[in-house]
Each structure stands twice: as C-alpha cells, then as structure tokens.
Amino acid sequence: MKAALDNFLKNHADAFVRYRRKKLKEIENLINPLLEEVKKLDGKFDFEMVNPKSFYTIKSPIHYEVLLIFHGVDPEEISVEDGQTPAGFALAKLTGKKMVSKWKFCSGNSNPSKVYMSAKIVREKLFELVNRVISSSSFLESLEGSNFCVEVVDDDDVISMRVSGQDVEAYSVDLIPAIPYPGRWVLSAHAWESKQADWMSKTLKEEVIKTGFHLVARPSPSRSSYQWQIDFPGPMRKLLEIDMGCRIKCLLILEIIMGDMYSQRDACDSFQLETLVLRITEHYPVKSFWSEEKFSKRFLDTIRELQRCLSERHLTQIFIPGVNLFRDFDKLSLKSCEEVVQSVLENPENFLNTFELFQYTTAL
C-alpha cells in the first residue's frame, strides 16, 4: 500500500502542483491590474495586491476563490458582534467617526445611532466597480498577452469573473471582499482558544491566535445583508504548516483525487479537505502517529473520515463548532464525492495505481 501511495505522488504530485502554481499566477496577473483600476474609480475600495501568499480556496481546477483584503479599513473602528447571528457570522458595527463618515453609504437603512456595515452593499458596490473596469476596452488591451475574454457576473451573491479564450482554458474566479482583524479573536471561537491543544505547544497556539481572523462578504444563511462570515485563513495556514510527518502528503493525495472531479463545481474544495485533515490530526495528535511507517494507515483513516462526513453530510469547522462546512452540499455533488471515496476504499492500491490525472494538468 505504501508503495502505491509513493508512486501516486511520484507520478502526479509534481504536475498537479505546477498546474496550481501556473493557474494562481495567471489569476494574480489578471486581478492585480483590475484592483489598481478599481482603486482609481473609488479610493475606498483599496485592496492588497494578490500574491503567492494570498488566501485562495481551490474549488476545482477550473473554479477558484480569492480573498480581497481591504487596505484603509481600520479594524479598531469596527466592533464585531457575533452573539445574535447564525454560527460563523457576525455584524460589523462602525464605531470610529472616520469609519462612519467613510463607509456610512454601506450601512443602508440601519439605525443611525448604530451604523452597521452591510456586506451585501459592499459586495454590490465592488461588483459595480469591477464591471466598469472589465467593460473598458482599454483594460484587457493593457494586459500582457491578453488573448482572452473576461466577463463578471453576480452569481448567487458572489462576484465571479469568468475567463475564456481561444488559447486559454476556461475558468472562474470568485472575488470575496474581506476585512482583516490581525491579533484579534471572536467570542464564538472562544472554546477553541481555551481548550487544551494536544498537538501543539501553548506558545504555538498563541501564535496561531495572533494571526487573527477576517470578516468576509459571503452570503449569510439568514440572507441578512448586514452579516459577514467569520473566516480564519491565517490560523488555518499556520496549523497546516506545523510539521506532522506524512500529514501533508495525505492532504495532497486527497486534493489530487478530489480535484479530478473538475466538472463538479461543489465537490470537496481545498478548505474542506484541509479542515478534514486537521480534524484527523486531533484524533492522532502526536507526530509519531504520522511517521512514514504509518503513511498507509493515516491515509486510509483520512479517507474513511471523509466517507463518514459525506454520509452524515456534516464537517465541523475547526474554530467554530456550530458551523457545518457541508451544509450547502447539493445531493448530486454529494453522491459523486461518495462514489469516488467508495471506489478508493474498495481497492486502494488498484485505485492509486490506475489513477489518471485530469486533462488540464496533463496538458502542461
């Protein structure tokens, strides 16, 4: 079994990683000029330039999500209220005079004595700005080697850029505005903060918490225009960087296998798979449990845990236990994922030895 896992990585990992880096570089080269033009139209919408350390979620080889991190939004002047909202969501109350003056247009019809920043209005305004830039003939002409077409759509309350062209494989990128809160934590994640960490030192856990959280403009299950999703991309990255032996290889194999389902827009994405692997780490919190000798066992444990989560349609977020990452999984996508996992478990060695990487990667 271990030989099959090693051969799988030898045959597929390099091409998979190269494809991912190539695609993220393409996205970076497209989005950064766009963000520069957006800022020229409205200086309030000033975002960090996208770079290799930006926060991406890879939905599939042809569907990506990138967090656009606000500059000039002072988190010290935005109070986060997460006590009366759905799990994983919060209200952003503007408290400083400068922030109220600058962003009151995004408060809609909220109580004038309590000015809340509307995620929906921020998203709609950004969509308007992006659309204006994309509609400008000079924008695409200014891009180096731009033999492609870009359209922007408001797809189910998500700003999505769709790229296509004669020499470009079609893909889409979701643009998600995000407010950073470095060094801050939220009430709803207090349980994770206070519980004993079996697989990291107290100092390391403090470093994870210091990376803070983000409020991101994703739609709320309550459809409230004022609720922002609480996201932890920095802490997730920090946890995954901890050396736990073969854990990262188990994650990479999972990403390659599930990435093969490129036609399934709602298949398990990179964030869900990372969460799954961190959950398994809680079951096996000692590095020796992830030694090379236990590579086969840990991989099968990970696949079985994915099977269980799919069957129960439930994957708990690491930091806020009330958040189910499989809540919006549609039945067809769920069934497809279950079939793939089942085919792995029926004969793991045969599956690994006969696996063929998806067409986009092999075209490199």
PDB file of C-alpha atoms in Angstrom, residues 77-79 92-96 99-100 114-117:
ATOM      1  CA  GLU A  77     -13.030  51.211  14.496  1.00  0.00           C
ATOM      2  CA  ILE A  78     -15.259  48.249  13.634  1.00  0.00           C
ATOM      3  CA  SER A  79     -16.854  46.345  16.501  1.00  0.00           C
ATOM      4  CA  ALA A  92     -19.691  44.827  11.697  1.00  0.00           C
ATOM      5  CA  LYS A  93     -20.606  47.917  13.707  1.00  0.00           C
ATOM      6  CA  LEU A  94     -18.798  51.116  12.720  1.00  0.00           C
ATOM      7  CA  THR A  95     -17.601  52.885  15.876  1.00  0.00           C
ATOM      8  CA  GLY A  96     -14.967  55.441  14.825  1.00  0.00           C
ATOM      9  CA  MET A  99     -15.025  54.988   9.517  1.00  0.00           C
ATOM     10  CA  VAL A 100     -18.641  56.103   9.913  1.00  0.00           C
ATOM     11  CA  LYS A 114     -25.899  52.111  15.352  1.00  0.00           C
ATOM     12  CA  VAL A 115     -24.187  52.132  11.975  1.00  0.00           C
ATOM     13  CA  TYR A 116     -23.577  48.619  10.667  1.00  0.00           C
ATOM     14  CA  MET A 117     -21.529  47.942   7.541  1.00  0.00           C
TER      15      MET A 117
END
